[in-house]
Coordinates of C-alpha atoms in Angstrom, one line a residue:
M152 CA 18.5 29.3 16.6
Y153 CA 15.2 28.6 18.3
S154 CA 13.6 28.0 14.9
L155 CA 16.3 25.6 13.9
S156 CA 15.8 23.6 17.1
R157 CA 12.1 23.4 16.4
F158 CA 12.8 22.2 12.8
V159 CA 15.1 19.5 14.1
L160 CA 12.5 18.4 16.6
V161 CA 9.9 18.1 13.8
L162 CA 12.3 16.1 11.6
L163 CA 13.1 13.7 14.4
M164 CA 9.5 13.1 15.1
A165 CA 8.8 12.4 11.4
A166 CA 11.8 10.1 11.2
F167 CA 10.7 8.2 14.3
A168 CA 7.2 7.7 13.0
T169 CA 8.3 6.4 9.6
A170 CA 11.1 4.2 10.9
C171 CA 8.8 2.0 12.9
S172 CA 6.2 1.5 10.2
T173 CA 5.4 -1.6 8.2
S174 CA 6.6 -1.4 4.6
D175 CA 4.7 -2.5 1.6
S176 CA 7.4 -5.0 0.6
A177 CA 7.2 -6.5 4.1
L178 CA 3.4 -7.0 3.7
K179 CA 3.9 -8.6 0.3
E180 CA 6.6 -10.9 1.7
Q181 CA 4.1 -12.0 4.4
G182 CA 1.8 -13.1 1.5
H183 CA -0.7 -10.3 1.5
S184 CA -2.4 -9.4 -1.7
E185 CA -2.0 -6.1 -3.5
A186 CA -5.5 -5.1 -2.4
Y187 CA -4.5 -5.7 1.3
V188 CA -1.3 -3.6 0.8
V189 CA -3.3 -0.7 -0.8
G190 CA -5.8 -0.9 2.0
F191 CA -3.1 -1.0 4.6
H192 CA -1.4 2.1 3.1
D193 CA -4.7 4.0 3.0
G194 CA -5.6 2.9 6.5
R195 CA -2.3 3.9 7.9
H196 CA -2.6 7.5 6.6
S197 CA -6.2 7.6 7.9
G198 CA -5.2 6.3 11.3
M199 CA -2.5 8.9 11.7
Q200 CA -4.9 11.7 10.7
E201 CA -7.5 10.4 13.1
A202 CA -4.9 10.4 15.9
G203 CA -4.2 14.0 15.4
N204 CA -1.6 14.3 12.6
S205 CA -2.9 17.3 10.6
W206 CA -0.4 16.6 7.8
E207 CA -2.0 13.3 6.9
H208 CA -5.3 12.7 5.1
Y209 CA -8.2 10.3 5.6
I210 CA -8.1 7.9 2.7
R211 CA -10.6 5.1 2.2
D212 CA -12.2 3.8 -1.0
H213 CA -15.6 3.3 0.5
E214 CA -16.9 1.1 -2.3
R215 CA -13.8 -1.1 -2.3
F216 CA -13.9 -1.3 1.6
E217 CA -17.4 -2.8 1.4
A218 CA -16.8 -5.1 -1.6
D219 CA -13.1 -6.3 -1.2
L220 CA -12.4 -8.2 2.0
D221 CA -8.6 -8.0 1.5
Y222 CA -8.7 -4.2 1.1
K223 CA -10.9 -3.9 4.2
E224 CA -8.7 -6.1 6.4
G225 CA -5.6 -4.2 5.2
W226 CA -7.3 -0.9 5.8
L227 CA -8.3 -1.8 9.4
A228 CA -4.8 -3.1 10.1
G229 CA -3.2 0.0 8.6
E230 CA -5.5 2.3 10.6
A231 CA -4.5 0.6 13.8
E232 CA -0.8 1.0 12.9
G233 CA -1.3 4.6 11.9
K234 CA -2.9 5.4 15.3
R235 CA -0.1 3.6 17.1
L236 CA 2.6 5.4 15.1
Q237 CA 1.0 8.8 15.7
A238 CA 0.7 8.1 19.4
Q239 CA 4.4 7.2 19.5
A240 CA 5.4 10.3 17.6
T241 CA 3.3 12.5 19.7
A242 CA 4.7 11.0 22.9
A243 CA 8.3 11.4 21.6
G244 CA 7.6 15.0 20.6
E245 CA 6.1 15.9 23.9
A246 CA 9.0 14.3 25.8
A247 CA 11.5 16.2 23.6
A248 CA 9.7 19.4 24.0
G249 CA 9.4 18.9 27.7
A250 CA 13.2 18.1 28.0
Y251 CA 14.0 21.1 25.8
T252 CA 12.0 23.6 27.8
G253 CA 11.8 21.9 31.2
Y254 CA 8.0 21.8 31.1
R255 CA 5.5 18.9 30.4
V256 CA 3.1 19.6 27.5
K257 CA -0.5 18.9 28.6
E258 CA -2.8 20.3 26.0
E259 CA -2.6 22.0 22.6
T260 CA -4.4 24.9 24.1
D261 CA -1.9 25.2 27.0
K262 CA -0.7 28.8 27.1
A263 CA 2.5 28.1 29.1
M264 CA 4.2 26.4 26.2
P265 CA 3.5 25.9 22.5
H266 CA 2.3 22.3 21.7
P267 CA 4.6 20.4 19.4
N268 CA 1.8 20.3 16.7
K269 CA 1.7 24.1 16.7
I270 CA 5.4 24.3 16.5
G271 CA 5.5 21.9 13.6
K272 CA 2.8 23.7 11.7
E273 CA 4.7 27.0 12.2
V274 CA 8.0 25.6 11.0
V275 CA 6.6 24.2 7.8
K276 CA 3.9 26.8 7.0
D277 CA 5.7 28.3 4.1
V278 CA 7.4 25.1 2.9
D279 CA 6.3 23.5 -0.3
T280 CA 5.8 19.8 0.8
D281 CA 4.3 18.6 -2.5
A282 CA 7.7 17.0 -3.5
L283 CA 7.6 14.9 -0.3
K284 CA 4.5 13.0 -1.5
S285 CA 6.7 10.9 -3.8
L286 CA 8.3 9.4 -0.6
E287 CA 5.0 7.8 0.4
K288 CA 5.4 5.0 -2.2

């Protein structure tokens, strides 16, 4: 039962993080170029990884970043959104974990209670997540 609760917590955190993000179609409707959208997408993943999401990857086409202003602007905006989304997801996870256990999570190294990142890693450690990559587009 405890594992199921942890799994539900991880799913809620993931749903929260993706529900509040800017979609590619919204960016196109705002008049942004395809290069901006690609940069935004890459930057968002990078920002989430930089903010502590170990399931995300840092993605930046360095040559394109230097040569294509639209890609660069999109990447920087996406990076900022990724950091914001990850901070929101982390705060929600810590609040849920604190409510569930009655303790406030302080650090990932805190021995009194597992940090939500550790719980999430444990829950999905044997799960093949390759099929989820198709949802990124």
